Short mmCIF file of C-alpha atoms in Angstrom, two decimals:
data_model
loop_
_atom_site.label_atom_id
_atom_site.label_comp_id
_atom_site.label_asym_id
_atom_site.label_seq_id
_atom_site.Cartn_x
_atom_site.Cartn_y
_atom_site.Cartn_z
CA ALA J 155 97.91 103.10 94.15
CA ASP J 156 101.14 104.83 93.15
CA ASP J 157 100.95 106.16 89.57
CA PRO J 158 104.51 106.68 88.45
CA GLN J 159 104.86 102.46 89.05
CA VAL J 160 101.82 101.61 86.96
CA PRO J 161 103.55 103.35 83.46
CA GLN J 162 106.95 101.71 84.52
CA ALA J 163 105.56 98.16 85.13
CA ARG J 164 103.70 99.05 81.75
CA GLY J 165 106.78 99.79 80.03
CA ILE J 166 108.61 97.16 81.14
CA LEU J 167 106.32 94.36 80.78
CA GLY J 168 104.82 95.13 77.09
CA LYS J 169 100.45 96.06 76.45
CA ASP J 170 99.56 92.46 76.90
CA ALA J 171 100.71 92.17 80.07
CA ILE J 172 97.42 91.83 82.50
CA ILE J 173 97.69 94.59 85.13
CA GLY J 174 95.61 95.72 87.63
CA VAL J 175 95.21 98.29 90.68
CA SER J 176 93.48 97.65 93.83
CA CYS J 177 91.25 100.86 93.91
CA TYR J 178 89.72 99.77 97.69
CA GLU J 179 86.83 102.22 97.72
CA ASP J 180 88.76 105.15 96.73
CA MET J 181 86.16 106.31 93.76
CA ASP J 182 88.93 108.70 92.85
CA LEU J 183 90.94 105.90 91.58
CA VAL J 184 87.84 104.18 90.19
CA LYS J 185 87.64 106.80 87.58
CA ARG J 186 91.46 107.64 87.48
CA TRP J 187 92.32 104.12 85.39
CA THR J 188 91.65 103.31 81.68
CA PRO J 189 91.50 100.55 80.25
CA GLU J 190 94.57 101.56 78.30
CA ASP J 191 96.52 102.02 82.08
CA ILE J 192 95.31 98.57 83.64
CA SER J 193 93.37 95.56 82.86
CA TYR J 194 91.17 95.14 85.95
CA ILE J 195 90.41 96.38 88.97
CA GLY J 196 90.10 95.53 92.78
CA LEU J 197 87.86 97.09 94.96
CA SER J 198 87.20 96.15 98.32
CA SER J 199 83.75 93.77 99.22
CA PRO J 200 80.93 94.77 101.45
CA TYR J 201 82.09 92.27 103.90
CA THR J 202 84.25 92.16 106.71
CA SER J 203 88.21 89.92 105.86
CA THR J 204 91.05 88.77 108.12
CA THR J 205 93.39 89.70 105.32
CA LYS J 206 91.92 93.33 103.50
CA HIS J 207 91.94 95.66 107.01
CA LYS J 208 89.82 98.26 105.44
CA GLU J 209 86.00 99.60 106.31
CA VAL J 210 83.41 97.72 105.05
CA VAL J 211 82.22 98.93 102.21
CA PRO J 212 78.46 98.90 102.35
CA LEU J 213 76.64 97.64 99.05
CA ASP J 214 75.57 100.27 97.88
CA LYS J 215 78.59 102.10 97.89
CA PHE J 216 80.02 98.96 96.48
CA LYS J 217 78.06 99.44 93.71
CA GLU J 218 79.09 102.77 92.73
CA LEU J 219 82.20 101.56 92.37
CA VAL J 220 81.86 99.05 90.09
CA ALA J 221 79.53 101.15 87.95
CA ALA J 222 82.10 104.24 87.39
CA SER J 223 84.96 101.98 86.95
CA ARG J 224 85.75 101.91 83.14
CA LEU J 225 86.86 98.02 83.67
CA PRO J 226 86.19 94.99 84.64
CA CYS J 227 86.43 94.77 88.72
CA TYR J 228 86.87 92.06 91.07
CA ALA J 229 85.62 92.22 94.58
CA ILE J 230 88.21 91.03 97.47
CA GLY J 231 88.20 90.92 100.61
CA GLY J 232 85.37 88.23 103.24
CA ILE J 233 84.21 86.39 99.83
CA ALA J 234 82.57 83.26 100.43
CA PRO J 235 81.28 80.64 97.82
CA GLU J 236 78.05 82.30 99.14
CA ARG J 237 78.55 85.19 98.48
CA VAL J 238 79.48 84.96 94.95
CA GLY J 239 76.61 85.74 93.65
CA GLU J 240 75.78 89.07 95.26
CA MET J 241 79.22 90.41 93.41
CA LEU J 242 78.16 88.94 90.30
CA ASP J 243 74.71 90.62 90.33
CA ALA J 244 76.73 93.99 91.76
CA GLY J 245 78.55 94.21 88.26
CA CYS J 246 81.45 92.60 89.38
CA TYR J 247 83.56 90.60 86.85
CA GLY J 248 85.07 87.71 89.32
CA VAL J 249 85.87 87.64 92.53
CA ALA J 250 89.23 87.13 94.34
CA VAL J 251 89.83 84.94 97.46
CA ILE J 252 93.11 84.68 99.81
CA SER J 253 91.75 83.31 102.74
CA ALA J 254 88.27 81.68 102.47
CA ILE J 255 90.59 79.11 100.30
CA PHE J 256 93.85 78.54 102.07
CA GLY J 257 92.74 79.78 105.58
CA ALA J 258 90.31 76.60 105.34
CA GLY J 259 90.96 73.14 106.59
CA ASN J 260 90.34 71.45 103.12
CA PRO J 261 91.81 73.88 100.66
CA ALA J 262 90.99 71.45 97.48
CA TYR J 263 87.15 70.98 98.64
CA GLU J 264 86.80 74.99 99.19
CA THR J 265 88.85 75.06 95.81
CA GLU J 266 85.56 73.18 94.56
CA ARG J 267 82.46 75.49 96.37
CA PHE J 268 84.00 77.84 94.65
CA LEU J 269 84.39 76.38 91.17
CA ALA J 270 80.89 74.99 92.09
CA GLU J 271 78.92 78.13 92.43
CA LEU J 272 81.04 80.24 89.29
CA ASP J 273 79.87 77.09 87.52
CA ARG J 274 76.19 77.55 88.88
CA LEU J 275 75.95 80.81 88.49
CA SER J 276 77.36 80.74 84.41
#
C-alpha cells in the first residue's frame, strides 16, 4: 500500500467513503493504519489462491495479524464456503472472494452457498 494514495483518496472521496488497504501478511502495514486513515484491511488468508499469488500465511500468523489490527479485517485468497467459519473464528469481520464465485461453473449457486454459510454462522 502506497502511503500517498490513501490520503489522496480520502481527500477526494471524503471522510465517509469506504477505503480499504491490502496488507497481505505485512504486520508493519497492519499496525500503521488507523480508523481515521481507512475503513478496513484485506489480509491474505491461510489458503492457496488462484488470484493472490502470495505465500500461504500460517493460521497462527494470520490470527496475530487480525489481532494487531485496529480495523475490521477481511480474509482474501482461497476462500470457499466451508472456510468462512474458520476465518470468522480467527477474528475476521468477513471474507472477500473472487475466483470462488467468478470461476465457478454456476456463480449464482456458489454465491448462494456463501450466503447460506454466512446465515448459518450469524
